[in-house]
CSV table of C-alpha atoms and ligand atoms in Angstrom, one decimal:
chain,number,residue,atom,x,y,z
Z,1,MET,CA,167.1,84.8,46.6
Z,2,ARG,CA,170.5,85.0,47.4
Z,3,VAL,CA,172.9,83.6,44.4
Z,4,ARG,CA,175.4,80.8,45.4
Z,5,ILE,CA,178.5,81.7,44.4
Z,6,PRO,CA,180.9,78.4,43.6
Z,7,ALA,CA,183.9,79.1,46.5
Z,8,THR,CA,186.6,78.8,43.3
Z,9,ILE,CA,185.1,81.9,42.2
Z,10,LEU,CA,185.4,83.5,45.4
Z,11,LEU,CA,188.7,82.7,46.0
Z,12,LEU,CA,190.1,83.9,42.4
Z,13,ALA,CA,188.4,87.5,43.2
Z,14,VAL,CA,190.8,87.9,46.5
Z,15,PRO,CA,193.8,89.6,45.7
Z,16,ALA,CA,197.0,87.3,46.2
Z,17,PHE,CA,198.4,88.9,49.0
Z,18,LEU,CA,195.9,88.9,51.3
Z,19,PHE,CA,196.7,84.8,51.3
Z,20,ALA,CA,200.0,85.3,51.8
Z,21,GLN,CA,199.4,87.2,54.9
Z,22,ASN,CA,196.4,84.7,55.9
Z,23,PRO,CA,197.9,81.4,54.9
Z,24,GLY,CA,196.1,78.9,57.6
Z,25,SER,CA,192.8,80.4,56.1
Z,26,VAL,CA,193.2,79.0,52.6
Z,27,PRO,CA,191.9,75.8,51.7
Z,28,LYS,CA,194.2,73.5,50.0
Z,29,MET,CA,193.6,72.6,46.6
Z,30,THR,CA,195.9,70.4,44.6
Z,31,PRO,CA,195.4,71.0,41.2
Z,32,LYS,CA,193.9,67.9,39.5
Z,33,LYS,CA,196.3,66.5,36.9
Z,34,ILE,CA,195.1,65.6,33.7
Z,35,THR,CA,195.1,61.7,32.7
Z,36,ALA,CA,196.2,60.3,29.3
Z,37,ALA,CA,193.0,59.0,29.0
Z,38,GLU,CA,191.3,62.2,29.2
Z,39,ILE,CA,193.4,63.4,26.9
Z,40,GLN,CA,193.0,60.7,24.6
Z,41,LYS,CA,189.0,61.2,25.1
Z,42,THR,CA,188.8,64.5,24.0
Z,43,SER,CA,191.5,64.9,21.3
Z,44,ILE,CA,190.9,64.3,17.8
Z,45,ILE,CA,193.6,61.8,17.1
Z,46,ILE,CA,194.5,61.7,13.0
Z,47,ASP,CA,197.3,59.5,11.4
Z,48,THR,CA,198.6,60.0,7.9
Z,49,HIS,CA,199.8,57.5,6.5
Z,50,ALA,CA,198.5,53.4,6.5
Z,51,ASP,CA,199.0,50.9,3.5
Z,52,THR,CA,195.8,49.1,4.6
Z,53,PRO,CA,194.0,49.2,1.1
Z,54,GLN,CA,196.8,46.4,0.2
Z,55,ARG,CA,195.0,44.5,2.6
Z,56,PHE,CA,191.4,45.3,1.6
Z,57,VAL,CA,192.6,44.4,-2.6
Z,58,ASP,CA,194.8,41.6,-2.0
Z,59,GLU,CA,193.8,39.5,1.0
Z,60,ASN,CA,189.7,40.6,0.5
Z,61,PHE,CA,190.7,42.0,4.0
Z,62,ASN,CA,187.5,44.2,6.1
Z,63,LEU,CA,188.2,46.5,8.9
Z,64,GLY,CA,185.5,44.6,10.7
Z,65,ASP,CA,188.0,41.5,10.8
Z,66,PRO,CA,190.5,40.8,13.0
Z,67,LEU,CA,194.0,41.8,12.7
Z,68,ASN,CA,195.1,38.9,11.6
Z,69,GLY,CA,199.2,40.0,11.3
Z,70,GLY,CA,198.1,43.3,10.2
Z,71,ASN,CA,197.9,46.8,11.9
Z,72,LEU,CA,194.7,48.4,11.6
Z,73,ASN,CA,191.0,47.3,12.2
Z,74,LEU,CA,188.4,48.6,13.6
Z,75,ASP,CA,188.4,47.5,17.0
Z,76,SER,CA,191.9,48.6,17.4
Z,77,ILE,CA,190.5,52.1,16.2
Z,78,HIS,CA,188.1,52.5,18.1
Z,79,LYS,CA,190.2,51.2,21.2
Z,80,GLY,CA,193.0,54.2,20.6
Z,81,ASN,CA,190.1,56.7,20.0
Z,82,LEU,CA,191.5,57.2,16.5
Z,83,GLY,CA,189.6,59.9,15.0
Z,84,ALA,CA,190.9,59.5,10.9
Z,85,GLU,CA,193.1,57.7,8.9
Z,86,PHE,CA,194.9,58.5,5.8
Z,87,PHE,CA,194.5,55.3,3.8
Z,88,SER,CA,197.8,55.3,1.4
Z,89,ILE,CA,196.9,54.8,-2.3
Z,90,TRP,CA,200.1,53.1,-2.9
Z,91,VAL,CA,200.5,51.4,-6.6
Z,92,GLU,CA,204.0,49.2,-6.6
Z,93,PRO,CA,205.8,50.6,-9.9
Z,94,LYS,CA,207.5,47.4,-11.0
Z,95,ILE,CA,204.4,44.8,-10.5
Z,96,TYR,CA,201.7,47.8,-12.1
Z,97,LYS,CA,204.4,49.0,-14.7
Z,98,GLY,CA,201.7,50.0,-17.1
Z,99,GLN,CA,198.7,50.1,-15.1
Z,100,TYR,CA,199.0,52.9,-12.7
Z,101,ALA,CA,195.9,54.9,-13.2
Z,102,ARG,CA,193.7,51.8,-13.4
Z,103,ARG,CA,195.6,50.3,-9.7
Z,104,THR,CA,195.4,53.7,-8.3
Z,105,LEU,CA,191.2,53.6,-9.3
Z,106,VAL,CA,190.8,49.9,-7.7
Z,107,LEU,CA,192.5,51.0,-4.4
Z,108,ILE,CA,190.5,54.2,-4.1
Z,109,ASP,CA,187.6,51.8,-4.6
Z,110,SER,CA,188.4,49.6,-2.0
Z,111,VAL,CA,188.5,52.5,0.5
Z,112,LYS,CA,185.2,53.6,-0.4
Z,113,GLN,CA,183.8,49.5,-0.2
Z,114,GLN,CA,184.9,49.7,3.1
Z,115,MET,CA,182.8,52.7,3.8
Z,116,ALA,CA,179.7,51.2,2.2
Z,117,LYS,CA,180.1,47.8,4.7
Z,118,TYR,CA,180.7,49.9,7.6
Z,119,PRO,CA,177.9,52.6,7.3
Z,120,GLU,CA,177.5,53.1,10.7
Z,121,GLN,CA,180.9,53.2,12.2
Z,122,ILE,CA,183.1,55.0,9.0
Z,123,MET,CA,182.8,58.0,7.4
Z,124,PHE,CA,184.2,59.1,4.0
Z,125,VAL,CA,185.3,62.5,4.8
Z,126,THR,CA,187.7,65.4,2.4
Z,127,THR,CA,187.7,68.4,4.6
Z,128,PRO,CA,188.8,69.4,7.9
Z,129,GLU,CA,185.2,70.4,8.7
Z,130,GLY,CA,184.7,66.4,7.7
Z,131,ILE,CA,187.3,65.1,10.2
Z,132,GLU,CA,185.9,67.5,13.0
Z,133,TYR,CA,181.9,66.3,12.5
Z,134,ALA,CA,183.1,62.9,12.1
Z,135,HIS,CA,184.6,63.1,15.7
Z,136,ARG,CA,181.7,64.8,16.8
Z,137,THR,CA,178.8,62.1,15.9
Z,138,HIS,CA,181.4,59.5,17.4
Z,139,LYS,CA,182.6,57.9,13.6
Z,140,PHE,CA,185.7,56.8,12.7
Z,141,ALA,CA,186.7,59.3,9.2
Z,142,ALA,CA,188.5,57.6,6.3
Z,143,LEU,CA,190.5,59.9,4.2
Z,144,MET,CA,192.8,59.0,1.0
Z,145,GLY,CA,196.6,60.1,0.3
Z,146,ILE,CA,198.2,59.0,-3.3
Z,147,GLU,CA,201.9,57.6,-2.2
Z,148,GLY,CA,203.9,58.5,-5.7
Z,149,GLY,CA,203.2,60.5,-8.3
Z,150,HIS,CA,203.8,58.1,-10.9
Z,151,SER,CA,200.2,57.2,-10.6
Z,152,ILE,CA,199.3,60.7,-11.9
Z,153,GLU,CA,201.1,59.0,-15.4
Z,154,ASN,CA,201.9,62.6,-16.0
Z,155,SER,CA,198.6,63.9,-16.4
Z,156,LEU,CA,197.3,66.9,-14.4
Z,157,ALA,CA,194.4,65.6,-16.1
Z,158,LEU,CA,194.0,62.6,-13.7
Z,159,LEU,CA,195.5,64.5,-10.7
Z,160,ARG,CA,192.2,66.8,-11.0
Z,161,GLN,CA,190.5,63.6,-11.1
Z,162,TYR,CA,192.1,62.0,-8.1
Z,163,TYR,CA,191.2,65.2,-6.0
Z,164,ALA,CA,187.4,64.8,-7.4
Z,165,LEU,CA,187.5,61.6,-6.1
Z,166,GLY,CA,189.0,62.7,-2.7
Z,167,VAL,CA,192.9,62.1,-2.8
Z,168,ARG,CA,193.4,64.7,-0.2
Z,169,TYR,CA,197.3,64.4,-0.5
Z,170,MET,CA,200.0,63.3,-2.9
Z,171,THR,CA,203.6,62.4,-2.2
Z,172,LEU,CA,205.9,63.7,-5.1
Z,173,THR,CA,207.5,60.1,-5.2
Z,174,TRP,CA,207.7,57.0,-3.8
Z,175,SER,CA,210.8,55.2,-3.9
Z,176,ASN,CA,211.3,55.6,-7.1
Z,177,SER,CA,212.2,58.3,-8.9
Z,178,ASN,CA,209.0,59.5,-12.0
Z,179,ASP,CA,209.4,61.5,-15.0
Z,180,TRP,CA,208.8,64.8,-13.3
Z,181,ALA,CA,210.6,64.6,-9.4
Z,182,ASP,CA,213.3,62.3,-8.1
Z,183,SER,CA,213.2,59.7,-4.9
Z,184,SER,CA,215.5,59.6,-2.2
Z,185,GLY,CA,215.0,55.8,-2.8
Z,186,ASP,CA,217.1,55.5,-6.0
Z,187,ILE,CA,218.9,59.0,-6.1
Z,188,ASP,CA,222.3,57.1,-6.3
Z,189,ASP,CA,221.2,54.9,-9.0
Z,190,LYS,CA,223.3,56.1,-12.0
Z,191,SER,CA,220.9,53.5,-14.3
Z,192,ILE,CA,217.9,55.8,-13.3
Z,193,PRO,CA,217.6,59.3,-15.3
Z,194,HIS,CA,216.5,61.7,-12.8
Z,195,THR,CA,215.7,65.8,-13.2
Z,196,LYS,CA,218.4,69.0,-13.6
Z,197,GLU,CA,216.9,70.6,-10.7
Z,198,GLY,CA,214.7,68.1,-8.3
Z,199,LEU,CA,211.7,68.9,-10.5
Z,200,THR,CA,211.0,69.5,-14.2
Z,201,GLU,CA,208.9,72.2,-15.4
Z,202,PHE,CA,205.6,69.9,-15.5
Z,203,GLY,CA,206.7,68.8,-11.7
Z,204,LYS,CA,206.5,72.4,-10.6
Z,205,ASP,CA,202.9,72.5,-12.3
Z,206,VAL,CA,202.2,69.9,-10.6
Z,207,VAL,CA,202.9,71.5,-7.4
Z,208,TYR,CA,201.0,74.3,-8.8
Z,209,GLU,CA,197.9,72.1,-9.4
Z,210,MET,CA,197.9,70.9,-6.3
Z,211,ASN,CA,197.7,74.1,-4.2
Z,212,ARG,CA,195.0,75.1,-6.5
Z,213,LEU,CA,193.0,72.4,-6.1
Z,214,GLY,CA,193.9,72.0,-2.2
Z,215,MET,CA,195.6,68.7,-2.2
Z,216,MET,CA,198.4,68.4,0.5
Z,217,VAL,CA,201.6,68.6,-1.0
Z,218,ASP,CA,204.1,65.2,0.6
Z,219,ILE,CA,207.4,65.3,0.8
Z,220,SER,CA,207.8,62.1,2.3
Z,221,HIS,CA,209.9,60.2,-0.2
Z,222,VAL,CA,211.6,62.8,-2.5
Z,223,SER,CA,215.6,63.4,-2.5
Z,224,ASP,CA,216.6,66.2,-0.7
Z,225,ARG,CA,217.0,68.4,-4.0
Z,226,THR,CA,213.0,67.7,-4.5
Z,227,PHE,CA,212.5,68.9,-1.3
Z,228,TYR,CA,214.0,71.9,-1.5
Z,229,ARG,CA,212.8,72.6,-4.9
Z,230,THR,CA,209.4,72.1,-4.3
Z,231,LEU,CA,209.9,74.6,-1.0
Z,232,VAL,CA,211.0,76.8,-3.0
Z,233,ILE,CA,207.7,76.4,-5.5
Z,234,THR,CA,205.0,75.8,-3.0
Z,235,ARG,CA,202.6,78.1,-2.5
Z,236,ALA,CA,200.8,76.3,0.8
Z,237,PRO,CA,202.7,74.7,3.7
Z,238,VAL,CA,203.9,71.2,3.0
Z,239,ILE,CA,203.5,68.1,5.0
Z,240,ALA,CA,205.7,64.7,5.6
Z,241,SER,CA,202.9,62.1,6.3
Z,242,HIS,CA,205.3,59.5,7.2
Z,243,SER,CA,209.1,60.5,8.1
Z,244,ASP,CA,211.7,60.8,11.0
Z,245,ALA,CA,214.3,62.8,12.0
Z,246,ARG,CA,217.7,61.9,10.4
Z,247,ALA,CA,220.1,63.2,13.4
Z,248,LEU,CA,218.6,59.9,15.6
Z,249,CYS,CA,218.5,57.7,12.5
Z,250,ASP,CA,220.6,58.1,9.1
Z,251,ALA,CA,218.1,57.1,6.1
Z,252,PRO,CA,217.5,59.1,3.6
Z,253,ARG,CA,213.8,58.9,4.0
Z,254,ASN,CA,214.1,60.9,7.3
Z,255,MET,CA,215.0,64.3,7.4
Z,256,THR,CA,217.8,66.5,8.6
Z,257,ASP,CA,217.3,69.4,11.2
Z,258,ASP,CA,217.4,72.2,8.3
Z,259,MET,CA,214.7,69.8,6.2
Z,260,LEU,CA,212.5,70.1,9.9
Z,261,ARG,CA,213.0,73.4,10.2
Z,262,ALA,CA,212.0,74.5,6.2
Z,263,VAL,CA,208.7,72.2,6.4
Z,264,ALA,CA,207.9,74.5,9.7
Z,265,ASN,CA,208.6,77.4,7.3
Z,266,SER,CA,206.6,76.4,4.4
Z,267,GLY,CA,204.6,78.5,2.8
Z,268,GLY,CA,205.5,81.6,2.8
Z,269,PRO,CA,205.5,84.0,5.2
Z,270,ASP,CA,201.9,84.3,5.9
Z,271,SER,CA,202.0,80.5,6.5
Z,272,LYS,CA,201.7,79.1,9.9
Z,273,GLY,CA,203.8,76.6,8.1
Z,274,GLY,CA,203.6,72.6,7.7
Z,275,VAL,CA,204.1,69.4,9.5
Z,276,ILE,CA,205.9,66.4,9.9
Z,277,GLN,CA,204.4,63.4,10.9
Z,278,VAL,CA,206.5,61.0,12.6
Z,279,ASN,CA,206.8,57.0,10.7
Z,280,TYR,CA,206.7,54.5,12.9
Z,281,PHE,CA,209.0,52.0,11.7
Z,282,SER,CA,211.6,50.4,13.4
Z,283,GLY,CA,214.3,51.1,10.7
Z,284,PHE,CA,213.4,55.2,10.3
Z,285,VAL,CA,213.5,55.0,14.3
Z,286,SER,CA,216.5,53.2,15.5
Z,287,GLN,CA,220.2,53.0,13.9
Z,288,ALA,CA,221.0,49.9,15.5
Z,289,TYR,CA,217.7,48.4,14.1
Z,290,ARG,CA,218.8,50.1,10.7
Z,291,ASP,CA,221.9,48.9,10.6
Z,292,ALA,CA,220.9,45.1,11.5
Z,293,MET,CA,218.7,45.5,8.4
Z,294,LYS,CA,221.1,46.5,6.3
Z,295,ALA,CA,223.6,43.6,7.4
Z,296,GLN,CA,221.0,40.9,5.7
Z,297,SER,CA,219.9,43.3,2.8
Z,298,ALA,CA,221.2,40.9,0.8
Z,299,GLU,CA,219.7,38.1,1.7
Z,300,VAL,CA,216.6,39.3,1.4
Z,301,ASP,CA,216.5,40.4,-1.8
Z,302,LYS,CA,217.5,37.0,-3.0
Z,303,ALA,CA,214.9,35.5,-0.7
Z,304,VAL,CA,212.5,37.9,-2.7
Z,305,ALA,CA,214.2,37.4,-6.4
Z,306,ASP,CA,213.9,33.9,-6.2
Z,307,ALA,CA,210.1,34.2,-5.1
Z,308,LYS,CA,209.5,36.1,-7.8
Z,309,ALA,CA,210.6,34.0,-10.2
Z,310,LYS,CA,208.9,31.0,-8.8
Z,311,ALA,CA,205.9,32.8,-9.3
Z,312,GLN,CA,206.4,33.8,-12.7
Z,313,ALA,CA,207.7,30.2,-13.7
Z,314,GLU,CA,204.4,28.8,-12.3
Z,315,GLY,CA,202.2,31.6,-13.6
Z,316,ARG,CA,201.2,32.9,-10.8
Z,317,GLY,CA,201.1,36.7,-9.9
Z,318,PHE,CA,203.7,37.9,-7.1
Z,319,THR,CA,201.8,40.5,-5.1
Z,320,TYR,CA,203.3,43.4,-2.1
Z,321,SER,CA,201.7,41.0,0.0
Z,322,ASP,CA,204.0,37.6,-1.3
Z,323,GLU,CA,206.9,40.2,-0.7
Z,324,ASP,CA,205.5,41.6,2.3
Z,325,LYS,CA,205.5,38.0,4.1
Z,326,ILE,CA,208.9,37.0,2.9
Z,327,GLN,CA,210.5,40.7,4.6
Z,328,ARG,CA,208.7,40.0,7.9
Z,329,SER,CA,210.1,36.6,8.1
Z,330,TYR,CA,213.8,38.4,7.9
Z,331,MET,CA,212.9,41.6,9.8
Z,332,ASP,CA,211.2,39.4,12.9
Z,333,ARG,CA,214.5,38.5,13.9
Z,334,ILE,CA,215.6,41.9,15.0
Z,335,PRO,CA,214.8,43.0,18.2
Z,336,ARG,CA,212.1,45.6,18.4
Z,337,PRO,CA,213.3,49.1,19.6
Z,338,PRO,CA,211.7,50.7,22.8
Z,339,LEU,CA,208.6,52.8,22.0
Z,340,SER,CA,210.8,55.5,23.9
Z,341,MET,CA,212.9,56.0,20.7
Z,342,LEU,CA,209.6,56.9,18.6
Z,343,ILE,CA,208.9,59.6,21.4
Z,344,ASP,CA,212.8,60.5,21.0
Z,345,HIS,CA,211.5,61.5,17.3
Z,346,ILE,CA,208.8,63.7,18.3
Z,347,ASP,CA,210.8,65.2,20.6
Z,348,HIS,CA,213.5,66.3,18.5
Z,349,ILE,CA,211.1,67.5,15.7
Z,350,ALA,CA,209.1,69.8,18.7
Z,351,LYS,CA,212.7,70.6,19.8
Z,352,VAL,CA,214.0,71.4,16.4
Z,353,ALA,CA,211.1,72.5,14.4
Z,354,GLY,CA,208.6,73.5,16.8
Z,355,ILE,CA,205.5,72.1,19.0
Z,356,ASP,CA,203.6,73.5,15.9
Z,357,HIS,CA,205.1,71.4,13.4
Z,358,VAL,CA,204.7,67.0,14.5
Z,359,GLY,CA,202.3,64.7,14.2
Z,360,LEU,CA,201.6,61.1,13.8
Z,361,GLY,CA,201.8,59.0,10.3
Z,362,SER,CA,202.4,55.4,11.6
Z,363,ASP,CA,203.1,53.8,8.5
Z,364,PHE,CA,200.7,51.0,9.7
Z,365,ASP,CA,200.6,47.8,7.4
Z,366,GLY,CA,203.4,49.6,5.5
Z,367,VAL,CA,206.2,48.1,7.5
Z,368,SER,CA,206.1,44.5,7.8
Z,369,GLY,CA,204.8,44.8,11.4
Z,370,GLN,CA,208.6,46.3,12.0
Z,371,LEU,CA,207.0,48.7,15.0
Z,372,PRO,CA,208.4,49.8,18.4
Z,373,GLN,CA,207.8,47.4,21.2
Z,374,GLY,CA,204.5,47.5,22.5
Z,375,LEU,CA,203.0,49.5,19.7
Z,376,ASP,CA,200.8,47.0,17.0
Z,377,SER,CA,197.8,48.9,16.6
Z,378,PRO,CA,195.9,52.3,17.1
Z,379,ALA,CA,194.9,50.6,20.3
Z,380,ASP,CA,198.8,51.5,21.5
Z,381,ILE,CA,198.2,55.3,20.9
Z,382,PRO,CA,197.5,56.2,24.5
Z,383,LYS,CA,201.0,54.8,25.2
Z,384,ILE,CA,202.4,57.8,23.0
Z,385,THR,CA,199.7,60.5,24.8
Z,386,GLN,CA,201.1,58.9,27.8
Z,387,ALA,CA,204.8,59.1,27.3
Z,388,LEU,CA,204.8,62.5,26.0
Z,389,LEU,CA,203.0,63.7,29.3
Z,390,ASP,CA,205.8,61.8,31.2
Z,391,ARG,CA,207.9,63.7,29.5
Z,392,GLY,CA,206.1,67.1,30.5
Z,393,TYR,CA,204.0,67.7,27.7
Z,394,SER,CA,201.0,69.9,28.3
Z,395,ALA,CA,197.6,68.6,27.5
Z,396,GLU,CA,197.7,71.6,25.0
Z,397,ASP,CA,200.6,70.6,23.2
Z,398,ILE,CA,199.8,67.0,23.0
Z,399,ARG,CA,196.3,67.3,21.7
Z,400,LYS,CA,198.6,69.5,18.8
Z,401,ILE,CA,200.4,66.4,18.1
Z,402,LEU,CA,197.9,63.8,18.2
Z,403,GLY,CA,196.2,66.0,15.4
Z,404,GLY,CA,195.7,69.7,16.1
Z,405,ASN,CA,198.4,70.5,14.0
Z,406,LEU,CA,197.8,68.1,11.0
Z,407,LEU,CA,193.9,69.8,11.0
Z,408,ARG,CA,196.0,73.3,11.4
Z,409,VAL,CA,197.9,72.5,7.7
Z,410,PHE,CA,195.1,70.6,6.0
Z,411,ARG,CA,192.6,74.4,6.4
Z,412,GLU,CA,195.3,76.7,5.0
Z,413,VAL,CA,196.3,74.3,2.4
Z,414,GLU,CA,192.2,74.9,1.7
Z,415,ALA,CA,192.4,78.5,2.1
Z,416,VAL,CA,195.3,79.3,-0.1
Z,417,SER,CA,193.5,76.9,-3.0
Z,418,LYS,CA,190.7,79.2,-2.6
Z,419,GLU,CA,193.1,82.3,-3.1
Z,420,LEU,CA,194.8,80.6,-5.9
Z,421,GLN,CA,191.3,80.0,-7.5
Z,422,ALA,CA,190.0,83.0,-7.0
Z,423,GLN,CA,193.3,84.4,-9.4
Z,424,ASP,CA,193.5,84.5,-12.9
Z,425,ARG,CA,195.3,80.9,-13.7
Z,426,PRO,CA,198.5,81.0,-14.6
Z,427,ARG,CA,199.7,79.2,-17.8
Z,428,ILE,CA,200.1,75.7,-16.9
Z,429,THR,CA,203.4,74.9,-19.4
Z,430,GLU,CA,202.7,72.8,-22.6
Z,431,LYS,CA,206.3,71.7,-22.6
Z,432,GLN,CA,207.0,68.4,-22.3
Z,433,PRO,CA,206.0,66.2,-19.7
Z,434,PHE,CA,209.5,65.4,-18.4
Z,435,ASP,CA,213.0,66.1,-19.4
Z,436,LYS,CA,215.0,64.3,-21.7
Z,437,PRO,CA,217.2,61.9,-19.8
Z,438,GLN,CA,220.7,63.3,-19.8
Z,439,LYS,CA,223.2,61.6,-22.3
P,501,LIG,ZN1,205.8,55.2,2.3
C-alpha cells in the first residue's frame, strides 16, 4: 500500500535552491496568520490582582451575579477566557485596626464560599499545576494573595497559617507602612515611624519565611528603599502583582526602569527572574489622568471625611464600599485614557525588563472603576491580545504576557522553597519584631 505523504512534507524535503530555479512549480502558500481569538483560546490567562473579596463580604456579591458596577463575575471571566485570578485579601488598615487577622480570615473565607457556591465552574488551587489542571478541565482557577503585611500582625505563625489556608503571595505593605516594612504610600509622612533600611530584622525574616514556604514575595506598594532591600535578601524571584512603569506615569506606586530591570534579575544568578504584572488603574496608566486626579484630591478627601464623620455620628459603620462610592463619583468626571496607553506600559516593560518579565495584574474591583476605555472586565482581555498582535508581538510572546511568565515565576518560587526546606533552617531572629521609632 502506498503511503500518502502530505504535500507540505514533500515540499519541506526539497532543497530551497530548486525552488529558486523553478519558481513556477511552487504552489503559493500564504502562511495562515494566527488570530487574537486563537491565541485567547490556547492561552492560560492569569490575572494577579482583583479586589472582589471586598464585594463578597461587604455587598453580599456573588460571582454568578451581574456586574452591577463591578469588574469581575463568572460571565465576564468566561467571555474573556480568564483562566486564573489571584483574589486580593486586603484589610483596610484604619477601619479594621485591632482586627487585622479577623478581617483577613473573613476575606479568605469569602473566596472559599464562592467555590462552595459554584463548584462546577470554580476550582480553588494553590499551585502552578493546579492552574494548569483547572485550565484543562475548563474551570476557572481561584487563588489568593494578601495585600499588606499588616495582616500577619508581626507574627510568622500567622504568615505560616495564611499559607496553610492557601495564600500564595503577599505584598509586604499596602499604602500603609507597617512595623517591619515601608510603603510608597506614606514614606514621606514624617509622623509615621519608618524602618532604617527599608526592612527591619523581622522584615527580613518575613521575606525569608515566605521564600521557605513558597509564598511569592510581592513588591507592589512598597517604598523604593524597601524594594531594593527586599531584592538584596530574597532567595526567590519576586513579583509586582499590580504595578506600572514610572517612566510613563510618575506615581510612587509605579516602578522606575532600574526597578523593572531589578525585578527581571531578582532571585539570584541561577534564577530566570521575576515578573511585573501591569495594573489597569487609569491613575497609574496615564499622567494626564493622574494630574486631574491630584487637582481634585483635597475636595475628595473632605467628602470622604465628612461621610465618615456622619456615619460615626449616626452609629453606622463606614466600609470600603462606602468610601469607594464617593471616590468613584469624583473620578468619573475625569476622561478615561485610551487602552493604547496601557499597552504602552506592557511595551515599555517588555523593552526595559524583557518579554519574560511582564504580565497582567488588573486591580479589578480595586480602582473605583477607573480603567482605560473599553476595559471594564475580563471579557475585554481579548482587546489586549489584539492590541499586542497589532503591535507585532508573536503568539508565543503574547502567551507569556497573558500568563506564561507568572506560571514560570510561581514554579521557581516553589522550587526555591523545596531547596530551602531541605537545608538546615537558619535561625529566625528572636529580636523585637520591629525597630523602635527613632527619637
Ligand atoms: Zn493595591
